[in-house]
Amino acid sequence: MDVSYVNPFIQATIDCFKTMITDKISPLAPTLKRQPFSCYSISGIIGLSGEAQGSISLGFPMPVAVKVVSDMLKTPIKETDPDLPDAIGEIANIIAGNAKRELSKFNLSISLPNVIIGKNHSLAGEGGAPTILVPFSSGSGDFMMEISLKTK
């Protein structure tokens, strides 16, 4: 995977958090995903198809997800709030949609968001494509983006 394909996702994440969550975030150094895999409490995943295939996911520790969504909705929520998975999926959807515009040469389509909830779950990468991990630091806490994109 060409590392330049990662930049649209990083910028889309920064822009999303700036406008929707009003939280300043900073990307840290991207790395290639290797074992042991990162573990999360809640993840929003968007599939990518077209002239490239793959996925983008955002993985959060539960306290960070609760804080991010509370800030987004401008009201406190709890782990059990049904708005939590919906909002995490919507954040992933917005980021994928904005990055898709910058990757127009691939004629990407994005799937509906899937959200996984469960302590210490890990995500498997797209078969045959490397996965790039992009950690983010924010005022709400740290979280991780995983990007896997296989071009033809």
N, CA, C and O atoms as a DFTB+ gen file, in Angstrom:
608 C
 N C O
     1  1       0.849      -1.177       0.000
     2  2       0.000       0.000       0.000
     3  2       0.896       1.241       0.000
     4  3       1.837       1.350       0.786
     5  1       0.582       2.153      -0.886
     6  2       1.302       3.417      -0.967
     7  2       0.949       4.254       0.266
     8  3      -0.226       4.509       0.529
     9  1       1.958       4.675       1.011
    10  2       1.732       5.418       2.253
    11  2       0.989       6.733       1.994
    12  3       0.316       7.247       2.888
    13  1       1.104       7.281       0.778
    14  2       0.393       8.533       0.485
    15  2      -1.120       8.349       0.537
    16  3      -1.852       9.331       0.658
    17  1      -1.601       7.112       0.447
    18  2      -3.039       6.855       0.550
    19  2      -3.539       7.043       1.986
    20  3      -4.741       7.180       2.211
    21  1      -2.634       7.051       2.939
    22  2      -2.998       7.208       4.353
    23  2      -3.313       8.662       4.679
    24  3      -4.180       8.936       5.509
    25  1      -2.617       9.599       4.035
    26  2      -2.777      11.012       4.370
    27  2      -4.209      11.536       4.267
    28  3      -4.616      12.306       5.137
    29  1      -5.001      11.163       3.249
    30  2      -6.380      11.649       3.219
    31  2      -7.201      11.200       4.433
    32  3      -8.076      11.934       4.893
    33  1      -6.927      10.012       4.948
    34  2      -7.649       9.529       6.127
    35  2      -7.220      10.282       7.383
    36  3      -8.043      10.588       8.245
    37  1      -5.922      10.577       7.475
    38  2      -5.433      11.343       8.627
    39  2      -6.052      12.742       8.615
    40  3      -6.550      13.213       9.638
    41  1      -6.018      13.404       7.454
    42  2      -6.573      14.759       7.381
    43  2      -8.076      14.759       7.629
    44  3      -8.591      15.659       8.292
    45  1      -8.785      13.766       7.106
    46  2     -10.234      13.676       7.323
    47  2     -10.553      13.483       8.805
    48  3     -11.554      14.001       9.299
    49  1      -9.707      12.743       9.510
    50  2      -9.913      12.531      10.946
    51  2      -9.698      13.831      11.711
    52  3     -10.493      14.181      12.582
    53  1      -8.633      14.539      11.390
    54  2      -8.356      15.825      12.042
    55  2      -9.514      16.791      11.794
    56  3      -9.988      17.446      12.722
    57  1      -9.973      16.879      10.537
    58  2     -11.065      17.792      10.191
    59  2     -12.368      17.416      10.901
    60  3     -13.080      18.288      11.398
    61  1     -12.675      16.121      10.947
    62  2     -13.900      15.661      11.614
    63  2     -13.893      16.035      13.089
    64  3     -14.882      16.554      13.606
    65  1     -12.789      15.774      13.760
    66  2     -12.719      16.084      15.186
    67  2     -12.763      17.594      15.429
    68  3     -13.337      18.051      16.418
    69  1     -12.164      18.351      14.539
    70  2     -12.151      19.806      14.698
    71  2     -13.558      20.393      14.556
    72  3     -13.948      21.269      15.329
    73  1     -14.315      19.913      13.573
    74  2     -15.626      20.499      13.313
    75  2     -16.759      19.871      14.119
    76  3     -17.654      20.584      14.574
    77  1     -16.741      18.560      14.304
    78  2     -17.878      17.895      14.951
    79  2     -17.699      17.701      16.451
    80  3     -18.672      17.666      17.205
    81  1     -16.452      17.576      16.872
    82  2     -16.215      17.235      18.269
    83  2     -15.504      18.377      18.989
    84  3     -15.413      18.386      20.216
    85  1     -15.014      19.312      18.237
    86  2     -14.248      20.457      18.744
    87  2     -13.121      20.023      19.677
    88  3     -12.878      20.632      20.719
    89  1     -12.454      18.972      19.278
    90  2     -11.328      18.458      20.044
    91  2     -10.116      18.483      19.122
    92  3     -10.167      17.965      18.006
    93  1      -9.044      19.077      19.583
    94  2      -7.814      19.093      18.788
    95  2      -7.134      17.738      18.945
    96  3      -6.897      17.263      20.056
    97  1      -6.833      17.142      17.826
    98  2      -6.157      15.849      17.860
    99  2      -4.844      15.955      17.106
   100  3      -4.662      16.824      16.254
   101  1      -3.943      15.058      17.436
   102  2      -2.635      15.017      16.777
   103  2      -2.335      13.587      16.361
   104  3      -2.362      12.678      17.191
   105  1      -2.047      13.382      15.068
   106  2      -1.628      12.048      14.658
   107  2      -0.200      11.794      15.125
   108  3       0.643      12.690      15.107
   109  1       0.052      10.579      15.537
   110  2       1.405      10.167      15.909
   111  2       1.977       9.355      14.747
   112  3       1.316       9.208      13.720
   113  1       3.148       8.846      14.886
   114  2       3.831       8.164      13.788
   115  2       3.086       6.900      13.349
   116  3       2.832       6.015      14.167
   117  1       2.738       6.813      12.063
   118  2       2.110       5.594      11.539
   119  2       3.092       4.422      11.568
   120  3       4.300       4.604      11.419
   121  1       2.558       3.232      11.760
   122  2       3.371       2.021      11.739
   123  2       2.623       0.924      10.998
   124  3       1.404       0.988      10.833
   125  1       3.355      -0.067      10.561
   126  2       2.759      -1.238       9.950
   127  2       2.210      -2.132      11.060
   128  3       2.879      -2.369      12.066
   129  1       1.005      -2.619      10.869
   130  2       0.383      -3.483      11.883
   131  2       1.076      -4.835      11.905
   132  3       1.195      -5.510      10.883
   133  1       1.528      -5.211      13.085
   134  2       2.156      -6.514      13.320
   135  2       1.592      -7.068      14.620
   136  3       0.985      -6.335      15.400
   137  1       1.787      -8.335      14.848
   138  2       1.334      -8.905      16.109
   139  2       2.245      -8.451      17.218
   140  3       3.421      -8.232      16.925
   141  1       1.839      -8.285      18.456
   142  2       0.450      -8.461      18.891
   143  2      -0.414      -7.307      18.404
   144  3       0.041      -6.166      18.318
   145  1      -1.648      -7.616      18.092
   146  2      -2.568      -6.615      17.574
   147  2      -3.023      -5.676      18.672
   148  3      -3.070      -6.033      19.849
   149  1      -3.359      -4.457      18.250
   150  2      -3.939      -3.489      19.177
   151  2      -5.307      -3.996      19.627
   152  3      -6.008      -4.661      18.864
   153  1      -5.681      -3.686      20.847
   154  2      -6.972      -4.101      21.388
   155  2      -7.806      -2.875      21.734
   156  3      -7.284      -1.860      22.196
   157  1      -9.111      -2.987      21.504
   158  2     -10.020      -1.864      21.690
   159  2     -11.246      -2.304      22.485
   160  3     -11.462      -3.493      22.716
   161  1     -12.037      -1.327      22.896
   162  2     -13.319      -1.605      23.541
   163  2     -14.478      -1.366      22.595
   164  3     -15.522      -2.006      22.715
   165  1     -14.302      -0.434      21.641
   166  2     -15.326      -0.163      20.638
   167  2     -14.631       0.301      19.365
   168  3     -13.708       1.115      19.409
   169  1     -15.086      -0.227      18.226
   170  2     -14.488       0.114      16.933
   171  2     -15.576       0.390      15.920
   172  3     -16.583      -0.317      15.865
   173  1     -15.369       1.429      15.112
   174  2     -16.222       1.713      13.966
   175  2     -15.450       1.366      12.708
   176  3     -14.312       1.799      12.528
   177  1     -16.077       0.577      11.830
   178  2     -15.394       0.055      10.649
   179  2     -16.196       0.384       9.393
   180  3     -17.416       0.223       9.358
   181  1     -15.492       0.844       8.370
   182  2     -16.101       1.123       7.066
   183  2     -15.336       0.326       6.014
   184  3     -14.111       0.414       5.935
   185  1     -16.054      -0.447       5.208
   186  2     -15.441      -1.158       4.101
   187  2     -15.296      -0.250       2.897
   188  3     -16.123       0.633       2.668
   189  1     -14.238      -0.472       2.127
   190  2     -13.967       0.316       0.930
   191  2     -13.907      -0.636      -0.264
   192  3     -13.267      -1.685      -0.199
   193  1     -14.581      -0.260      -1.357
   194  2     -14.544      -1.080      -2.565
   195  2     -14.472      -0.164      -3.779
   196  3     -14.700       1.041      -3.672
   197  1     -14.159      -0.735      -4.917
   198  2     -13.989       0.014      -6.156
   199  2     -12.705      -0.445      -6.808
   200  3     -12.423      -1.643      -6.847
   201  1     -11.919       0.495      -7.324
   202  2     -10.649       0.150      -7.936
   203  2      -9.556      -0.063      -6.886
   204  3      -8.387      -0.259      -7.218
   205  1      -9.952      -0.021      -5.642
   206  2      -9.127      -0.408      -4.495
   207  2     -10.090      -1.011      -3.479
   208  3     -11.258      -0.624      -3.422
   209  1      -9.609      -1.950      -2.685
   210  2     -10.448      -2.574      -1.664
   211  2      -9.743      -2.498      -0.329
   212  3      -8.515      -2.503      -0.249
   213  1     -10.543      -2.428       0.715
   214  2      -9.969      -2.419       2.041
   215  2     -10.948      -1.934       3.067
   216  3     -12.159      -2.105       2.924
   217  1     -10.417      -1.322       4.109
   218  2     -11.265      -0.826       5.186
   219  2     -10.523       0.253       5.965
   220  3      -9.300       0.381       5.909
   221  1     -11.314       1.006       6.680
   222  2     -10.782       1.955       7.656
   223  2     -11.541       1.697       8.939
   224  3     -12.751       1.470       8.925
   225  1     -10.829       1.733      10.039
   226  2     -11.494       1.567      11.332
   227  2     -10.908       2.543      12.337
   228  3      -9.753       2.959      12.243
   229  1     -11.742       2.890      13.292
   230  2     -11.318       3.695      14.433
   231  2     -11.582       2.864      15.672
   232  3     -12.710       2.429      15.905
   233  1     -10.543       2.643      16.469
   234  2     -10.667       1.859      17.694
   235  2     -10.414       2.732      18.912
   236  3      -9.448       3.493      18.958
   237  1     -11.300       2.609      19.899
   238  2     -11.236       3.448      21.092
   239  2     -11.277       2.620      22.374
   240  3     -11.949       1.590      22.419
   241  1     -10.570       3.056      23.411
   242  2     -10.883       2.572      24.755
   243  2     -12.264       3.147      25.109
   244  3     -12.605       4.239      24.654
   245  1     -13.043       2.447      25.894
   246  2     -14.410       2.878      26.181
   247  2     -14.491       4.283      26.796
   248  3     -15.341       5.067      26.371
   249  1     -13.645       4.637      27.776
   250  2     -13.755       5.997      28.332
   251  2     -13.518       7.096      27.281
   252  3     -14.143       8.155      27.333
   253  1     -12.623       6.838      26.343
   254  2     -12.349       7.818      25.286
   255  2     -13.558       7.924      24.361
   256  3     -13.966       9.028      23.999
   257  1     -14.127       6.793      23.979
   258  2     -15.307       6.803      23.107
   259  2     -16.462       7.557      23.766
   260  3     -17.135       8.354      23.112
   261  1     -16.692       7.314      25.046
   262  2     -17.772       7.997      25.769
   263  2     -17.532       9.503      25.782
   264  3     -18.463      10.279      25.566
   265  1     -16.300       9.921      26.033
   266  2     -15.982      11.348      26.068
   267  2     -16.132      11.982      24.688
   268  3     -16.696      13.069      24.566
   269  1     -15.633      11.316      23.652
   270  2     -15.722      11.833      22.285
   271  2     -17.183      11.998      21.873
   272  3     -17.565      13.041      21.341
   273  1     -17.994      10.981      22.114
   274  2     -19.403      11.037      21.712
   275  2     -20.171      12.050      22.565
   276  3     -21.040      12.752      22.048
   277  1     -19.870      12.133      23.844
   278  2     -20.507      13.149      24.699
   279  2     -20.216      14.549      24.166
   280  3     -21.103      15.400      24.117
   281  1     -18.964      14.780      23.766
   282  2     -18.597      16.079      23.192
   283  2     -19.314      16.319      21.865
   284  3     -19.773      17.427      21.590
   285  1     -19.406      15.281      21.056
   286  2     -20.067      15.398      19.759
   287  2     -21.553      15.718      19.918
   288  3     -22.092      16.565      19.205
   289  1     -22.208      15.037      20.855
   290  2     -23.648      15.225      21.054
   291  2     -23.974      16.392      21.983
   292  3     -25.134      16.766      22.155
   293  1     -22.926      16.956      22.574
   294  2     -23.084      18.089      23.511
   295  2     -23.965      17.731      24.712
   296  3     -24.675      18.577      25.256
   297  1     -23.902      16.462      25.108
   298  2     -24.606      15.988      26.287
   299  2     -23.888      14.752      26.819
   300  3     -23.401      13.937      26.036
   301  1     -23.817      14.604      28.140
   302  2     -23.126      13.427      28.679
   303  2     -23.874      12.131      28.335
   304  3     -25.102      12.063      28.406
   305  1     -23.108      11.122      27.965
   306  2     -23.695       9.799      27.734
   307  2     -22.937       8.779      28.572
   308  3     -21.887       9.072      29.143
   309  1     -23.497       7.575      28.631
   310  2     -22.862       6.463      29.345
   311  2     -22.503       5.368      28.349
   312  3     -22.938       5.387      27.198
   313  1     -21.710       4.421      28.810
   314  2     -21.313       3.273      27.971
   315  2     -22.510       2.544      27.388
   316  3     -22.447       2.029      26.271
   317  1     -23.588       2.501      28.132
   318  2     -24.756       1.732      27.722
   319  2     -25.720       2.525      26.852
   320  3     -26.742       1.993      26.421
   321  1     -25.411       3.780      26.592
   322  2     -26.297       4.625      25.796
   323  2     -26.348       4.109      24.359
   324  3     -25.303       3.865      23.756
   325  1     -27.556       3.938      23.798
   326  2     -27.647       3.446      22.412
   327  2     -27.065       4.417      21.381
   328  3     -26.782       4.020      20.251
   329  1     -26.887       5.676      21.760
   330  2     -26.281       6.637      20.836
   331  2     -24.780       6.408      20.654
   332  3     -24.203       6.876      19.673
   333  1     -24.147       5.701      21.578
   334  2     -22.699       5.503      21.504
   335  2     -22.280       4.757      20.236
   336  3     -21.472       5.286      19.472
   337  1     -22.793       3.554      19.980
   338  2     -22.351       2.870      18.751
   339  2     -22.774       3.608      17.481
   340  3     -22.036       3.613      16.496
   341  1     -23.952       4.230      17.495
   342  2     -24.393       4.989      16.319
   343  2     -23.416       6.125      16.015
   344  3     -23.052       6.341      14.859
   345  1     -22.998       6.842      17.042
   346  2     -22.095       7.982      16.851
   347  2     -20.701       7.520      16.414
   348  3     -20.086       8.156      15.558
   349  1     -20.204       6.440      16.981
   350  2     -18.892       5.922      16.571
   351  2     -18.945       5.506      15.098
   352  3     -18.008       5.774      14.346
   353  1     -20.024       4.857      14.687
   354  2     -20.198       4.494      13.285
   355  2     -20.280       5.720      12.395
   356  3     -19.723       5.733      11.297
   357  1     -20.970       6.747      12.858
   358  2     -21.101       7.975      12.062
   359  2     -19.763       8.703      11.922
   360  3     -19.463       9.242      10.857
   361  1     -18.968       8.723      12.974
   362  2     -17.637       9.339      12.890
   363  2     -16.796       8.610      11.841
   364  3     -16.156       9.250      11.007
   365  1     -16.796       7.283      11.879
   366  2     -16.046       6.498      10.888
   367  2     -16.570       6.770       9.476
   368  3     -15.789       6.876       8.531
   369  1     -17.890       6.883       9.335
   370  2     -18.519       7.144       8.046
   371  2     -18.106       8.511       7.488
   372  3     -17.793       8.629       6.304
   373  1     -18.105       9.521       8.322
   374  2     -17.717      10.874       7.898
   375  2     -16.258      10.891       7.442
   376  3     -15.925      11.472       6.409
   377  1     -15.406      10.253       8.218
   378  2     -13.980      10.219       7.878
   379  2     -13.762       9.492       6.547
   380  3     -13.024       9.973       5.688
   381  1     -14.404       8.339       6.381
   382  2     -14.252       7.584       5.131
   383  2     -14.785       8.382       3.947
   384  3     -14.165       8.406       2.884
   385  1     -15.928       9.031       4.124
   386  2     -16.510       9.824       3.043
   387  2     -15.636      10.989       2.630
   388  3     -15.492      11.266       1.439
   389  1     -15.051      11.672       3.597
   390  2     -14.172      12.803       3.288
   391  2     -12.862      12.335       2.638
   392  3     -12.364      12.981       1.716
   393  1     -12.312      11.232       3.109
   394  2     -11.081      10.705       2.506
   395  2     -11.348      10.199       1.092
   396  3     -10.492      10.312       0.214
   397  1     -12.529       9.646       0.877
   398  2     -12.907       9.124      -0.438
   399  2     -12.776      10.203      -1.518
   400  3     -12.342       9.913      -2.633
   401  1     -13.143      11.425      -1.197
   402  2     -13.041      12.525      -2.168
   403  2     -11.592      12.740      -2.613
   404  3     -11.328      13.022      -3.782
   405  1     -10.661      12.603      -1.672
   406  2      -9.247      12.809      -1.999
   407  2      -8.647      11.617      -2.751
   408  3      -7.581      11.731      -3.356
   409  1      -9.327      10.492      -2.709
   410  2      -8.848       9.284      -3.387
   411  2      -9.747       8.953      -4.582
   412  3      -9.986       7.784      -4.886
   413  1     -10.237       9.987      -5.247
   414  2     -11.232       9.826      -6.315
   415  2     -10.742       8.943      -7.462
   416  3     -11.555       8.343      -8.166
   417  1      -9.429       8.853      -7.662
   418  2      -8.913       8.033      -8.763
   419  2      -9.263       6.554      -8.605
   420  3      -9.171       5.790      -9.566
   421  1      -9.666       6.145      -7.396
   422  2     -10.026       4.746      -7.154
   423  2     -11.531       4.488      -7.262
   424  3     -11.971       3.348      -7.116
   425  1     -12.321       5.531      -7.516
   426  2     -13.784       5.372      -7.605
   427  2     -14.317       4.537      -6.444
   428  3     -15.048       3.568      -6.647
   429  1     -13.946       4.919      -5.240
   430  2     -14.305       4.142      -4.055
   431  2     -15.780       4.257      -3.710
   432  3     -16.401       5.308      -3.868
   433  1     -16.308       3.164      -3.245
   434  2     -17.611       3.128      -2.595
   435  2     -17.346       2.761      -1.146
   436  3     -16.424       2.003      -0.845
   437  1     -18.163       3.306      -0.249
   438  2     -17.985       2.975       1.166
   439  2     -19.213       2.228       1.660
   440  3     -20.339       2.500       1.243
   441  1     -18.969       1.285       2.555
   442  2     -20.058       0.491       3.113
   443  2     -20.747       1.260       4.234
   444  3     -20.287       2.317       4.665
   445  1     -21.846       0.708       4.684
   446  2     -22.454       1.222       5.905
   447  2     -21.511       0.900       7.052
   448  3     -20.780      -0.088       6.985
   449  1     -21.512       1.713       8.105
   450  2     -20.598       1.439       9.220
   451  2     -21.009       0.192       9.997
   452  3     -22.192      -0.095      10.176
   453  1     -20.010      -0.525      10.443
   454  2     -20.187      -1.616      11.399
   455  2     -19.491      -1.192      12.679
   456  3     -18.425      -0.578      12.640
   457  1     -20.089      -1.517      13.803
   458  2     -19.498      -1.177      15.094
   459  2     -19.364      -2.445      15.912
   460  3     -20.314      -3.216      16.050
   461  1     -18.179      -2.649      16.450
   462  2     -17.898      -3.797      17.305
   463  2     -17.677      -3.277      18.713
   464  3     -16.909      -2.339      18.927
   465  1     -18.358      -3.895      19.675
   466  2     -18.192      -3.540      21.077
   467  2     -17.784      -4.800      21.822
   468  3     -18.414      -5.847      21.674
   469  1     -16.746      -4.701      22.610
   470  2     -16.288      -5.831      23.405
   471  2     -14.877      -5.566      23.884
   472  3     -14.003      -5.175      23.109
   473  1     -14.667      -5.783      25.161
   474  2     -13.344      -5.499      25.729
   475  2     -12.258      -6.295      25.044
   476  3     -12.390      -7.493      24.792
   477  1     -11.170      -5.586      24.748
   478  2      -9.954      -6.186      24.204
   479  2     -10.148      -6.936      22.893
   480  3      -9.483      -7.944      22.652
   481  1     -11.061      -6.451      22.037
   482  2     -11.168      -7.078      20.718
   483  2     -10.070      -6.510      19.808
   484  3      -9.610      -5.383      19.992
   485  1      -9.672      -7.305      18.844
   486  2      -8.701      -6.840      17.861
   487  2      -9.308      -7.051      16.487
   488  3     -10.210      -7.872      16.319
   489  1      -8.820      -6.318      15.516
   490  2      -9.353      -6.362      14.166
   491  2      -8.344      -7.018      13.243
   492  3      -7.153      -6.711      13.289
   493  1      -8.829      -7.926      12.402
   494  2      -7.971      -8.552      11.399
   495  2      -7.918      -7.635      10.194
   496  3      -8.914      -6.996       9.855
   497  1      -6.779      -7.564       9.549
   498  2      -6.620      -6.714       8.375
   499  2      -7.221      -7.346       7.139
   500  3      -7.605      -8.515       7.141
   501  1      -7.295      -6.558       6.089
   502  2      -7.773      -7.013       4.789
   503  2      -6.794      -8.040       4.245
   504  3      -5.588      -7.794       4.231
   505  1      -7.293      -9.188       3.796
   506  2      -6.425     -10.236       3.261
   507  2      -5.585      -9.740       2.099
   508  3      -6.112      -9.146       1.158
   509  1      -4.297      -9.978       2.158
   510  2      -3.403      -9.613       1.068
   511  2      -2.989      -8.156       1.028
   512  3      -2.292      -7.740       0.103
   513  1      -3.402      -7.377       2.009
   514  2      -3.022      -5.958       2.037
   515  2      -2.468      -5.624       3.414
   516  3      -3.003      -6.076       4.426
   517  1      -1.408      -4.842       3.458
   518  2      -0.898      -4.432       4.768
   519  2      -1.871      -3.462       5.437
   520  3      -2.644      -2.775       4.770
   521  1      -1.817      -3.424       6.747
   522  2      -2.630      -2.484       7.514
   523  2      -1.692      -1.494       8.180
   524  3      -0.715      -1.873       8.825
   525  1      -2.011      -0.217       8.012
   526  2      -1.243       0.853       8.631
   527  2      -1.996       1.319       9.871
   528  3      -3.192       1.603       9.808
   529  1      -1.296       1.395      10.990
   530  2      -1.858       1.908      12.236
   531  2      -1.460       3.364      12.394
   532  3      -0.287       3.717      12.272
   533  1      -2.452       4.207      12.667
   534  2      -2.180       5.620      12.921
   535  2      -2.744       5.962      14.288
   536  3      -3.955       6.131      14.431
   537  1      -1.881       6.068      15.301
   538  2      -2.367       6.462      16.621
   539  2      -2.648       7.969      16.639
   540  3      -1.964       8.753      15.981
   541  1      -3.664       8.347      17.402
   542  2      -4.000       9.753      17.585
   543  2      -4.013      10.073      19.072
   544  3      -4.436       9.266      19.900
   545  1      -3.544      11.254      19.383
   546  2      -3.605      11.790      20.735
   547  2      -4.637      12.912      20.709
   548  3      -4.641      13.735      19.793
   549  1      -5.507      12.946      21.710
   550  2      -6.523      13.996      21.759
   551  2      -6.754      14.408      23.208
   552  3      -6.294      13.750      24.142
   553  1      -7.471      15.503      23.370
   554  2      -7.843      15.945      24.707
   555  2      -8.755      14.955      25.410
   556  3      -8.843      14.953      26.638
   557  1      -9.433      14.116      24.642
   558  2     -10.322      13.097      25.199
   559  2      -9.594      11.800      25.516
   560  3     -10.123      10.948      26.230
   561  1      -8.389      11.644      24.991
   562  2      -7.616      10.415      25.179
   563  2      -7.128       9.895      23.842
   564  3      -7.466      10.442      22.793
   565  1      -6.343       8.852      23.881
   566  2      -5.746       8.288      22.678
   567  2      -6.679       7.282      22.018
   568  3      -7.455       6.599      22.687
   569  1      -6.591       7.203      20.696
   570  2      -7.344       6.207      19.937
   571  2      -6.525       5.835      18.705
   572  3      -5.490       6.444      18.438
   573  1      -6.984       4.841      17.958
   574  2      -6.208       4.302      16.842
   575  2      -7.055       4.227      15.578
   576  3      -8.231       3.864      15.623
   577  1      -6.443       4.575      14.455
   578  2      -7.036       4.353      13.150
   579  2      -6.257       3.225      12.474
   580  3      -5.027       3.184      12.527
   581  1      -6.992       2.316      11.842
   582  2      -6.373       1.251      11.050
   583  2      -6.828       1.423       9.609
   584  3      -8.024       1.531       9.339
   585  1      -5.882       1.447       8.692
   586  2      -6.197       1.633       7.276
   587  2      -5.577       0.485       6.496
   588  3      -4.383       0.206       6.605
   589  1      -6.413      -0.167       5.714
   590  2      -5.954      -1.226       4.826
   591  2      -6.546      -0.939       3.456
   592  3      -7.764      -0.831       3.314
   593  1      -5.702      -0.816       2.457
   594  2      -6.168      -0.493       1.116
   595  2      -5.319      -1.248       0.101
   596  3      -4.111      -1.032       0.002
   597  1      -5.961      -2.133      -0.648
   598  2      -5.263      -2.925      -1.662
   599  2      -5.679      -2.397      -3.028
   600  3      -6.856      -2.419      -3.388
   601  1      -4.689      -1.921      -3.784
   602  2      -4.980      -1.398      -5.113
   603  2      -4.741      -2.480      -6.159
   604  3      -3.982      -3.425      -5.947
   605  1      -5.413      -2.309      -7.293
   606  2      -5.269      -3.308      -8.377
   607  2      -3.958      -3.114      -9.104
   608  3      -3.657      -3.852     -10.042
